[in-house]
């Protein structure tokens, strides 16, 4: 283990590089859909599947991927995931039509589903407990850095190269990251890990696919649409069957008992809340910056950076404070700061300058960092060493599914508020439909007619919808913060765990 520990920070750099590629791939398509529609003659339905095919596979396979890593080896399965992601990116770059891009995105989701939980499960294997918080902060920041980088990188590539470059850019990053992982990280696995639970895997994958599909379709078809209701009912049946099966299975793929452990449950709730809020803000804010404030694609990415800087500052504070104060007070303060930043943002007006937006973004980012990073650290600490892969898969499944559910629900709230306040009187039917569809569509119609009154109405309606979304997120963050304050245990058990971590760290450093 001496060699492993000597190279642990370089190994973390390899993991961070891999997560960076996955991070900006999640948002790079946001700026490329119009180009793909024109260059590939892709319909609206095809564009939707280019985005959603990735999410469906990604959500479904996170949990079984973690189990496979525990059983067969985390390092080499991580390398396989990077290889799948890189090969699929290369295929997507040179696809000749929408079908080829959709297929590539399916396999990119497969690769990402393998990489995400296994990269997280490697952290406790290569870092002593005393350094784990800092490692989690770097790991979390690397993916967070990729989110605003997506529009920046995508916008620059589309201005200078062909559409396939938004996929091709993943390949060198994955190659370098894969070589670094192969050279710098040790192999870890659990010889006593259970066999692959085929019925449990099928039930969990089917349930998550049905759930995510229903949530994705809800803003388009309505929450009471037959397809949406059928998907959500199927998800409820399959996921209930999965839990019942896991409770009776001799070798379950998920430890159901974790959900009875408050040391696991409350940090998990905090992590889901932070992920949901970040996903919601990254959904509504780029459209505001572009359609209301008039920023370009590159400018929008730059204007999201203050939130990232706040998140990184939160990681630094957590690293310094957590060893003395514990996780609970940091997460509670973080959630309250998130609520404050979101509440400030909920009073945004059409005429506000970016300076105001920048200030509440910094507060929000700092609160997110103070919530997400100690939550992930506490979750890793609560998982048994022999369940690092399965546990990380469960954590990431809940986080990503929560984020997807949040974006769908918040998207419905934004859409309903926007349409209620938008004035389209006197417009032709097609123009009115396009204007009601999105603020970007309204801006395009207003420019084509021209109709300055429509543009003013659309901007006002969108800002009111965004304020409603931010207000709802603020209430949710405040509620979770108060629940953690009231119910998350903080005392003998956490102190004993911290003391145990310190003793283990001292022993490992003495041995090395």
Short mmCIF file of C-alpha atoms in Angstrom, two decimals, residues 5-489:
data_model
loop_
_atom_site.label_atom_id
_atom_site.label_comp_id
_atom_site.label_asym_id
_atom_site.label_seq_id
_atom_site.Cartn_x
_atom_site.Cartn_y
_atom_site.Cartn_z
CA UNK A 5 -0.59 6.04 -0.95
CA UNK A 6 2.46 7.71 -2.46
CA UNK A 7 0.50 8.16 -5.70
CA UNK A 8 -2.92 8.82 -4.23
CA UNK A 9 -3.16 12.48 -5.29
CA UNK A 10 -2.03 11.68 -8.83
CA UNK A 11 -4.61 8.89 -8.86
CA UNK A 12 -7.25 11.38 -7.73
CA UNK A 13 -6.22 13.60 -10.64
CA UNK A 14 -6.91 10.68 -12.99
CA UNK A 15 -10.36 10.17 -11.49
CA UNK A 16 -11.07 13.91 -11.61
CA UNK A 17 -10.13 14.08 -15.30
CA UNK A 18 -12.52 11.22 -16.05
CA UNK A 19 -15.35 12.91 -14.13
CA UNK A 20 -14.61 16.23 -15.86
CA UNK A 21 -15.35 14.64 -19.24
CA UNK A 22 -18.62 13.20 -17.92
CA UNK A 23 -19.54 16.55 -16.38
CA UNK A 24 -19.31 18.70 -19.47
CA UNK A 25 -20.85 15.98 -21.63
CA UNK A 26 -24.03 16.38 -19.54
CA UNK A 27 -24.46 20.02 -20.60
CA UNK A 28 -22.59 20.34 -23.89
CA UNK A 29 -25.67 19.23 -25.84
CA UNK A 30 -27.64 22.19 -24.48
CA UNK A 31 -25.98 24.47 -27.04
CA UNK A 32 -25.83 21.93 -29.88
CA UNK A 33 -29.45 20.83 -30.38
CA UNK A 34 -30.27 23.55 -32.90
CA UNK A 35 -27.15 22.69 -34.91
CA UNK A 36 -27.95 18.96 -34.83
CA UNK A 37 -31.48 19.71 -36.01
CA UNK A 38 -30.14 21.61 -39.03
CA UNK A 39 -27.14 19.44 -39.91
CA UNK A 40 -28.76 16.02 -39.42
CA UNK A 41 -32.33 17.02 -40.30
CA UNK A 42 -33.36 15.76 -36.85
CA UNK A 43 -36.97 16.11 -35.78
CA UNK A 44 -38.01 17.37 -32.36
CA UNK A 45 -38.67 13.78 -31.31
CA UNK A 46 -35.20 12.72 -32.46
CA UNK A 47 -33.58 15.58 -30.55
CA UNK A 48 -35.46 14.55 -27.44
CA UNK A 49 -34.18 10.97 -27.75
CA UNK A 50 -30.61 12.17 -28.32
CA UNK A 51 -30.82 13.71 -24.85
CA UNK A 52 -33.04 11.17 -23.09
CA UNK A 53 -31.42 7.93 -24.33
CA UNK A 54 -28.32 8.77 -22.29
CA UNK A 55 -30.34 9.49 -19.15
CA UNK A 56 -32.38 6.29 -19.36
CA UNK A 57 -29.35 3.99 -19.61
CA UNK A 58 -27.35 6.01 -17.10
CA UNK A 59 -30.02 5.88 -14.38
CA UNK A 60 -30.79 2.18 -14.95
CA UNK A 61 -27.23 0.84 -14.74
CA UNK A 62 -25.64 2.80 -11.88
CA UNK A 63 -26.72 0.29 -9.23
CA UNK A 64 -25.66 -2.98 -10.95
CA UNK A 65 -22.40 -1.37 -12.10
CA UNK A 66 -21.41 -0.76 -8.49
CA UNK A 67 -22.05 -4.42 -7.61
CA UNK A 68 -20.02 -5.64 -10.60
CA UNK A 69 -17.11 -3.47 -9.48
CA UNK A 70 -17.19 -4.95 -5.96
CA UNK A 71 -17.20 -8.48 -7.37
CA UNK A 72 -14.86 -8.35 -10.37
CA UNK A 73 -12.56 -5.40 -9.63
CA UNK A 74 -13.24 -1.68 -9.61
CA UNK A 75 -10.16 -0.48 -11.50
CA UNK A 76 -10.51 -2.63 -14.61
CA UNK A 77 -14.27 -2.19 -14.82
CA UNK A 78 -13.67 1.57 -14.52
CA UNK A 79 -11.25 1.33 -17.45
CA UNK A 80 -13.86 -0.64 -19.41
CA UNK A 81 -16.41 2.11 -18.73
CA UNK A 82 -14.00 4.77 -19.94
CA UNK A 83 -13.31 2.71 -23.05
CA UNK A 84 -17.04 2.35 -23.81
CA UNK A 85 -17.63 6.06 -23.25
CA UNK A 86 -14.68 7.05 -25.48
CA UNK A 87 -15.59 4.61 -28.28
CA UNK A 88 -19.23 5.74 -28.21
CA UNK A 89 -18.12 9.40 -28.34
CA UNK A 90 -15.99 8.61 -31.40
CA UNK A 91 -18.94 6.85 -33.04
CA UNK A 92 -21.26 9.74 -32.27
CA UNK A 93 -18.84 12.25 -33.81
CA UNK A 94 -18.98 10.49 -37.18
CA UNK A 95 -22.61 9.33 -37.14
CA UNK A 96 -24.47 9.96 -40.39
CA UNK A 97 -27.92 10.58 -38.98
CA UNK A 98 -30.03 11.00 -35.86
CA UNK A 99 -30.30 7.22 -35.35
CA UNK A 100 -26.52 6.87 -35.18
CA UNK A 101 -26.26 9.70 -32.65
CA UNK A 102 -29.01 8.17 -30.49
CA UNK A 103 -27.21 4.80 -30.52
CA UNK A 104 -23.95 6.49 -29.58
CA UNK A 105 -25.64 8.31 -26.71
CA UNK A 106 -27.02 5.00 -25.40
CA UNK A 107 -23.51 3.57 -25.14
CA UNK A 108 -22.16 6.84 -23.70
CA UNK A 109 -24.78 6.47 -20.95
CA UNK A 110 -23.60 2.89 -20.40
CA UNK A 111 -19.97 4.00 -20.03
CA UNK A 112 -20.89 6.88 -17.72
CA UNK A 113 -23.02 4.57 -15.55
CA UNK A 114 -19.97 2.37 -14.99
CA UNK A 115 -17.48 5.19 -14.40
CA UNK A 116 -19.51 7.31 -11.97
CA UNK A 117 -20.07 4.90 -9.03
CA UNK A 118 -16.72 3.13 -9.42
CA UNK A 119 -14.70 6.35 -9.45
CA UNK A 120 -16.44 7.34 -6.20
CA UNK A 121 -15.89 3.91 -4.62
CA UNK A 122 -12.14 4.16 -5.30
CA UNK A 123 -11.76 7.12 -2.92
CA UNK A 124 -11.95 5.23 0.40
CA UNK A 125 -9.64 2.58 -1.07
CA UNK A 126 -6.75 4.97 -1.78
CA UNK A 127 -7.22 7.73 0.83
CA UNK A 128 -6.94 7.49 4.61
CA UNK A 129 -9.96 8.88 6.48
CA UNK A 130 -8.12 12.06 7.47
CA UNK A 131 -7.73 13.02 3.78
CA UNK A 132 -11.02 11.66 2.46
CA UNK A 133 -12.97 14.93 2.82
CA UNK A 134 -10.45 16.78 0.66
CA UNK A 135 -10.50 13.98 -1.90
CA UNK A 136 -14.32 14.02 -2.05
CA UNK A 137 -14.20 17.80 -2.52
CA UNK A 138 -11.84 17.48 -5.50
CA UNK A 139 -13.88 14.61 -6.98
CA UNK A 140 -17.16 16.55 -6.61
CA UNK A 141 -15.66 19.78 -7.95
CA UNK A 142 -14.31 18.03 -11.05
CA UNK A 143 -17.79 17.01 -12.18
CA UNK A 144 -19.26 20.36 -11.10
CA UNK A 145 -16.57 22.15 -13.13
CA UNK A 146 -17.70 20.26 -16.21
CA UNK A 147 -21.29 21.51 -15.98
CA UNK A 148 -20.59 25.19 -16.85
CA UNK A 149 -17.70 24.10 -19.09
CA UNK A 150 -20.18 22.25 -21.31
CA UNK A 151 -21.78 25.38 -22.83
CA UNK A 152 -18.37 27.08 -23.02
CA UNK A 153 -16.61 24.20 -24.78
CA UNK A 154 -19.64 23.38 -26.94
CA UNK A 155 -20.14 26.97 -28.05
CA UNK A 156 -16.47 27.40 -28.96
CA UNK A 157 -16.34 24.09 -30.85
CA UNK A 158 -19.50 24.81 -32.83
CA UNK A 159 -18.18 28.23 -33.80
CA UNK A 160 -14.91 26.78 -35.15
CA UNK A 161 -15.57 23.14 -36.14
CA UNK A 162 -18.31 20.77 -37.32
CA UNK A 163 -21.05 19.42 -35.06
CA UNK A 164 -19.26 16.10 -34.39
CA UNK A 165 -16.53 17.92 -32.47
CA UNK A 166 -18.81 18.12 -29.40
CA UNK A 167 -18.48 14.32 -29.12
CA UNK A 168 -14.93 14.01 -30.43
CA UNK A 169 -13.59 16.27 -27.66
CA UNK A 170 -14.34 13.49 -25.15
CA UNK A 171 -11.90 11.06 -26.77
CA UNK A 172 -8.51 12.61 -25.84
CA UNK A 173 -9.75 13.39 -22.33
CA UNK A 174 -10.87 9.79 -21.83
CA UNK A 175 -7.64 8.37 -23.30
CA UNK A 176 -5.44 10.45 -20.99
CA UNK A 177 -7.66 9.70 -18.02
CA UNK A 178 -7.69 5.97 -18.80
CA UNK A 179 -3.90 5.77 -19.07
CA UNK A 180 -3.56 7.63 -15.77
CA UNK A 181 -6.07 5.30 -14.07
CA UNK A 182 -4.23 2.22 -15.37
CA UNK A 183 -0.85 3.45 -14.13
CA UNK A 184 -1.72 5.19 -10.87
CA UNK A 185 -4.64 3.39 -9.22
CA UNK A 186 -4.59 0.02 -7.44
CA UNK A 187 -7.08 -2.74 -8.09
CA UNK A 188 -9.66 -3.15 -5.33
CA UNK A 189 -12.55 -5.57 -4.98
CA UNK A 190 -14.47 -7.53 -2.39
CA UNK A 191 -13.81 -11.30 -2.64
CA UNK A 192 -16.98 -11.94 -0.63
CA UNK A 193 -19.21 -9.77 -2.82
CA UNK A 194 -22.50 -11.47 -3.73
CA UNK A 195 -23.13 -13.00 -7.11
CA UNK A 196 -24.87 -10.90 -9.72
CA UNK A 197 -28.50 -10.65 -8.66
CA UNK A 198 -30.22 -11.11 -12.02
CA UNK A 199 -33.86 -10.72 -10.84
CA UNK A 200 -32.94 -7.73 -8.68
CA UNK A 201 -30.97 -6.14 -11.52
CA UNK A 202 -33.85 -6.56 -13.98
CA UNK A 203 -36.41 -5.18 -11.52
CA UNK A 204 -34.26 -2.15 -10.62
CA UNK A 205 -33.36 -1.38 -14.24
CA UNK A 206 -36.94 -1.75 -15.45
CA UNK A 207 -38.30 0.36 -12.60
CA UNK A 208 -35.78 3.15 -13.03
CA UNK A 209 -36.22 3.25 -16.82
CA UNK A 210 -40.00 3.49 -16.39
CA UNK A 211 -39.66 6.17 -13.70
CA UNK A 212 -37.19 8.35 -15.61
CA UNK A 213 -39.12 7.95 -18.88
CA UNK A 214 -42.39 8.97 -17.21
CA UNK A 215 -40.77 11.99 -15.60
CA UNK A 216 -39.09 13.04 -18.86
CA UNK A 217 -42.37 12.81 -20.77
CA UNK A 218 -44.50 14.54 -18.12
CA UNK A 219 -43.73 18.16 -19.12
CA UNK A 220 -44.58 17.31 -22.76
CA UNK A 221 -47.58 14.99 -22.37
CA UNK A 222 -48.86 16.23 -19.00
CA UNK A 223 -48.66 14.44 -15.67
CA UNK A 224 -52.12 12.94 -16.26
CA UNK A 225 -51.31 11.68 -19.79
CA UNK A 226 -51.90 7.94 -20.36
CA UNK A 227 -48.25 7.23 -21.28
CA UNK A 228 -46.94 9.11 -18.25
CA UNK A 229 -49.38 7.47 -15.84
CA UNK A 230 -48.63 4.01 -17.25
CA UNK A 231 -44.87 4.60 -16.90
CA UNK A 232 -45.14 5.87 -13.32
CA UNK A 233 -47.45 2.99 -12.30
CA UNK A 234 -45.06 0.47 -13.88
CA UNK A 235 -42.16 2.14 -12.05
CA UNK A 236 -43.99 1.92 -8.72
CA UNK A 237 -44.78 -1.77 -9.25
CA UNK A 238 -41.28 -2.74 -10.41
CA UNK A 239 -39.42 -0.76 -7.74
CA UNK A 240 -41.71 -2.11 -5.01
CA UNK A 241 -41.01 -5.60 -6.33
CA UNK A 242 -37.28 -4.81 -6.28
CA UNK A 243 -37.36 -3.77 -2.61
CA UNK A 244 -39.41 -6.84 -1.62
CA UNK A 245 -37.04 -9.11 -3.54
CA UNK A 246 -33.95 -7.55 -1.97
CA UNK A 247 -35.40 -8.03 1.51
CA UNK A 248 -35.83 -11.78 0.88
CA UNK A 249 -32.80 -12.45 -1.32
CA UNK A 250 -29.91 -14.32 0.34
CA UNK A 251 -27.32 -12.25 -1.53
CA UNK A 252 -28.96 -8.87 -2.26
CA UNK A 253 -27.39 -6.29 -4.55
CA UNK A 254 -28.60 -3.49 -2.25
CA UNK A 255 -28.46 -3.42 1.52
CA UNK A 256 -32.02 -2.37 2.36
CA UNK A 257 -30.94 -1.92 5.97
CA UNK A 258 -29.07 1.24 4.98
CA UNK A 259 -32.41 3.03 4.75
CA UNK A 260 -33.02 2.33 8.44
CA UNK A 261 -29.70 3.91 9.39
CA UNK A 262 -30.04 7.66 10.09
CA UNK A 263 -26.28 8.11 9.64
CA UNK A 264 -26.86 7.13 5.99
CA UNK A 265 -30.36 8.49 5.37
CA UNK A 266 -29.93 12.14 6.38
CA UNK A 267 -26.70 12.84 4.42
CA UNK A 268 -28.38 11.07 1.49
CA UNK A 269 -31.34 13.45 1.73
CA UNK A 270 -28.97 16.43 1.87
CA UNK A 271 -27.04 15.17 -1.17
CA UNK A 272 -30.24 14.66 -3.18
CA UNK A 273 -31.44 18.17 -2.25
CA UNK A 274 -28.15 19.74 -3.36
CA UNK A 275 -28.13 17.76 -6.62
CA UNK A 276 -31.76 18.65 -7.35
CA UNK A 277 -31.15 22.35 -6.73
CA UNK A 278 -28.03 22.42 -8.91
CA UNK A 279 -29.85 20.62 -11.72
CA UNK A 280 -32.81 23.00 -11.45
CA UNK A 281 -30.66 26.14 -11.50
CA UNK A 282 -28.62 24.89 -14.45
CA UNK A 283 -31.92 24.21 -16.24
CA UNK A 284 -33.50 27.66 -15.81
CA UNK A 285 -30.56 30.06 -15.57
CA UNK A 286 -28.91 29.59 -19.01
CA UNK A 287 -32.21 30.43 -20.73
CA UNK A 288 -32.54 33.55 -18.56
CA UNK A 289 -29.00 34.68 -19.32
CA UNK A 290 -29.46 34.17 -23.07
CA UNK A 291 -33.08 35.15 -23.74
CA UNK A 292 -33.53 37.86 -21.09
CA UNK A 293 -30.07 39.31 -20.53
CA UNK A 294 -28.87 38.75 -24.10
CA UNK A 295 -25.71 36.76 -23.35
CA UNK A 296 -24.15 34.58 -26.04
CA UNK A 297 -23.34 30.90 -25.63
CA UNK A 298 -19.80 31.52 -24.40
CA UNK A 299 -20.90 34.42 -22.20
CA UNK A 300 -23.53 32.22 -20.56
CA UNK A 301 -20.94 29.65 -19.57
CA UNK A 302 -18.67 32.33 -18.15
CA UNK A 303 -21.54 33.80 -16.12
CA UNK A 304 -22.18 30.44 -14.45
CA UNK A 305 -18.64 30.25 -13.08
CA UNK A 306 -19.37 32.20 -9.83
CA UNK A 307 -21.58 29.31 -8.68
CA UNK A 308 -18.68 26.92 -9.31
CA UNK A 309 -16.27 29.15 -7.41
CA UNK A 310 -18.67 29.22 -4.47
CA UNK A 311 -18.92 25.42 -4.59
CA UNK A 312 -15.13 25.08 -4.53
CA UNK A 313 -14.92 27.52 -1.60
CA UNK A 314 -17.47 25.36 0.21
CA UNK A 315 -15.20 22.36 -0.34
CA UNK A 316 -12.22 24.21 1.16
CA UNK A 317 -14.24 25.26 4.21
CA UNK A 318 -15.53 21.70 4.65
CA UNK A 319 -12.00 20.29 4.53
CA UNK A 320 -10.89 22.66 7.32
CA UNK A 321 -13.97 22.48 9.54
CA UNK A 322 -15.31 18.92 9.24
CA UNK A 323 -12.58 17.23 11.33
CA UNK A 324 -13.48 19.45 14.31
CA UNK A 325 -17.20 20.15 13.90
CA UNK A 326 -18.46 17.00 12.15
CA UNK A 327 -20.67 16.78 9.08
CA UNK A 328 -24.05 17.74 10.49
CA UNK A 329 -23.50 21.44 11.32
CA UNK A 330 -21.77 22.03 7.98
CA UNK A 331 -24.63 20.48 6.01
CA UNK A 332 -27.26 22.41 7.97
CA UNK A 333 -25.43 25.71 7.39
CA UNK A 334 -25.00 24.77 3.72
CA UNK A 335 -28.70 24.06 3.23
CA UNK A 336 -29.65 27.32 4.93
CA UNK A 337 -27.20 29.21 2.69
CA UNK A 338 -28.67 27.47 -0.34
CA UNK A 339 -32.14 28.57 0.79
CA UNK A 340 -30.85 32.14 1.24
CA UNK A 341 -29.23 32.27 -2.20
CA UNK A 342 -32.27 30.76 -3.89
CA UNK A 343 -34.61 33.07 -1.99
CA UNK A 344 -32.53 36.07 -3.10
CA UNK A 345 -32.67 34.81 -6.68
CA UNK A 346 -36.46 34.37 -6.45
CA UNK A 347 -36.81 38.17 -6.35
CA UNK A 348 -35.03 38.62 -9.71
CA UNK A 349 -36.68 41.21 -11.97
CA UNK A 350 -36.40 41.66 -15.74
CA UNK A 351 -34.33 44.82 -15.38
CA UNK A 352 -31.78 43.40 -12.90
CA UNK A 353 -28.14 43.51 -13.92
CA UNK A 354 -25.83 40.49 -13.94
CA UNK A 355 -24.08 41.88 -10.85
CA UNK A 356 -27.11 40.98 -8.74
CA UNK A 357 -27.31 37.52 -10.28
CA UNK A 358 -23.60 36.99 -9.65
CA UNK A 359 -23.95 37.74 -5.94
CA UNK A 360 -26.73 35.26 -5.27
CA UNK A 361 -25.00 32.66 -7.42
CA UNK A 362 -21.92 32.88 -5.18
CA UNK A 363 -24.09 32.41 -2.07
CA UNK A 364 -25.88 29.48 -3.71
CA UNK A 365 -22.61 27.87 -4.84
CA UNK A 366 -21.08 28.20 -1.38
CA UNK A 367 -24.18 26.65 0.19
CA UNK A 368 -24.13 23.81 -2.35
CA UNK A 369 -20.47 23.08 -1.60
CA UNK A 370 -21.12 23.11 2.15
CA UNK A 371 -23.98 20.64 1.61
CA UNK A 372 -22.90 18.28 -1.17
CA UNK A 373 -19.28 17.64 -0.20
CA UNK A 374 -19.81 16.76 3.50
CA UNK A 375 -22.87 14.72 2.47
CA UNK A 376 -20.79 12.61 0.06
CA UNK A 377 -18.01 12.30 2.64
CA UNK A 378 -20.46 11.19 5.34
CA UNK A 379 -22.06 8.66 2.97
CA UNK A 380 -18.70 7.13 2.06
CA UNK A 381 -17.84 6.92 5.76
CA UNK A 382 -21.15 5.19 6.53
CA UNK A 383 -20.72 2.46 3.89
CA UNK A 384 -19.06 -0.81 4.91
CA UNK A 385 -15.68 -1.23 3.18
CA UNK A 386 -16.88 -4.36 1.36
CA UNK A 387 -19.85 -2.48 -0.13
CA UNK A 388 -18.04 0.56 -1.56
CA UNK A 389 -19.09 -0.18 -5.14
CA UNK A 390 -22.68 -1.19 -4.41
CA UNK A 391 -23.10 1.67 -1.95
CA UNK A 392 -21.65 4.24 -4.35
CA UNK A 393 -23.94 2.94 -7.07
CA UNK A 394 -26.94 3.35 -4.76
CA UNK A 395 -25.85 6.87 -3.76
CA UNK A 396 -25.37 7.99 -7.35
CA UNK A 397 -28.63 6.33 -8.47
CA UNK A 398 -30.61 8.23 -5.84
CA UNK A 399 -28.80 11.51 -6.61
CA UNK A 400 -29.20 11.30 -10.37
CA UNK A 401 -32.80 10.09 -10.23
CA UNK A 402 -33.59 12.87 -7.76
CA UNK A 403 -32.02 15.43 -10.08
CA UNK A 404 -34.00 14.12 -13.06
CA UNK A 405 -37.25 14.15 -11.08
CA UNK A 406 -36.49 17.66 -9.89
CA UNK A 407 -35.81 19.04 -13.35
CA UNK A 408 -39.04 17.51 -14.67
CA UNK A 409 -41.12 18.88 -11.82
CA UNK A 410 -39.46 22.30 -11.87
CA UNK A 411 -39.74 22.35 -15.66
CA UNK A 412 -43.48 21.82 -15.38
CA UNK A 413 -43.73 24.68 -12.86
CA UNK A 414 -41.67 26.97 -15.11
CA UNK A 415 -43.71 26.08 -18.19
CA UNK A 416 -47.07 26.57 -16.46
CA UNK A 417 -46.09 29.97 -15.01
CA UNK A 418 -44.58 31.12 -18.30
CA UNK A 419 -47.62 30.18 -20.37
CA UNK A 420 -50.07 31.74 -17.91
CA UNK A 421 -48.34 35.13 -18.04
CA UNK A 422 -47.42 35.21 -21.75
CA UNK A 423 -49.60 37.42 -23.96
CA UNK A 424 -50.04 36.08 -27.51
CA UNK A 425 -53.21 37.94 -28.54
CA UNK A 426 -53.34 38.69 -32.24
CA UNK A 427 -50.59 36.26 -33.24
CA UNK A 428 -51.05 33.59 -35.92
CA UNK A 429 -51.65 30.16 -34.43
CA UNK A 430 -48.24 28.71 -35.38
CA UNK A 431 -46.42 31.77 -34.04
CA UNK A 432 -48.43 31.68 -30.81
CA UNK A 433 -47.64 27.97 -30.31
CA UNK A 434 -43.92 28.59 -30.88
CA UNK A 435 -43.95 31.51 -28.43
CA UNK A 436 -45.72 29.46 -25.75
CA UNK A 437 -43.31 26.57 -26.22
CA UNK A 438 -40.25 28.45 -24.87
CA UNK A 439 -38.84 31.90 -24.30
CA UNK A 440 -36.31 31.19 -27.05
CA UNK A 441 -39.15 30.44 -29.44
CA UNK A 442 -40.89 33.66 -28.42
CA UNK A 443 -37.70 35.63 -29.05
CA UNK A 444 -37.38 34.11 -32.52
CA UNK A 445 -41.04 34.90 -33.36
CA UNK A 446 -40.69 38.44 -32.04
CA UNK A 447 -37.62 39.02 -34.21
CA UNK A 448 -39.24 37.55 -37.31
CA UNK A 449 -42.51 39.50 -37.16
CA UNK A 450 -41.13 41.92 -35.63
CA UNK A 451 -43.11 42.27 -32.38
CA UNK A 452 -41.33 44.07 -29.48
CA UNK A 453 -44.40 43.69 -27.23
CA UNK A 454 -44.22 39.89 -27.54
CA UNK A 455 -40.54 39.90 -26.58
CA UNK A 456 -41.25 42.06 -23.53
CA UNK A 457 -44.13 39.81 -22.47
CA UNK A 458 -42.02 36.65 -22.96
CA UNK A 459 -39.14 37.98 -20.92
CA UNK A 460 -41.45 39.05 -18.11
CA UNK A 461 -43.26 35.71 -18.15
CA UNK A 462 -40.01 33.73 -18.11
CA UNK A 463 -38.56 35.69 -15.20
CA UNK A 464 -41.74 35.09 -13.19
CA UNK A 465 -41.48 31.36 -13.99
CA UNK A 466 -37.80 31.30 -13.00
CA UNK A 467 -38.60 33.11 -9.75
CA UNK A 468 -41.26 30.48 -8.98
CA UNK A 469 -38.72 27.69 -9.57
CA UNK A 470 -36.07 29.34 -7.39
CA UNK A 471 -38.64 30.02 -4.68
CA UNK A 472 -39.77 26.39 -4.66
CA UNK A 473 -36.13 25.25 -4.43
CA UNK A 474 -35.55 27.70 -1.55
CA UNK A 475 -38.49 26.28 0.40
CA UNK A 476 -37.25 22.73 -0.24
CA UNK A 477 -33.68 23.52 0.86
CA UNK A 478 -34.95 25.25 4.01
CA UNK A 479 -37.21 22.30 4.85
CA UNK A 480 -34.40 19.76 4.44
CA UNK A 481 -32.05 21.93 6.52
CA UNK A 482 -34.56 22.12 9.36
CA UNK A 483 -35.21 18.36 9.19
CA UNK A 484 -31.50 17.63 9.43
CA UNK A 485 -31.16 20.04 12.34
CA UNK A 486 -33.98 18.33 14.20
CA UNK A 487 -33.43 14.64 13.39
CA UNK A 488 -29.94 13.87 12.14
CA UNK A 489 -27.99 12.23 15.00
#
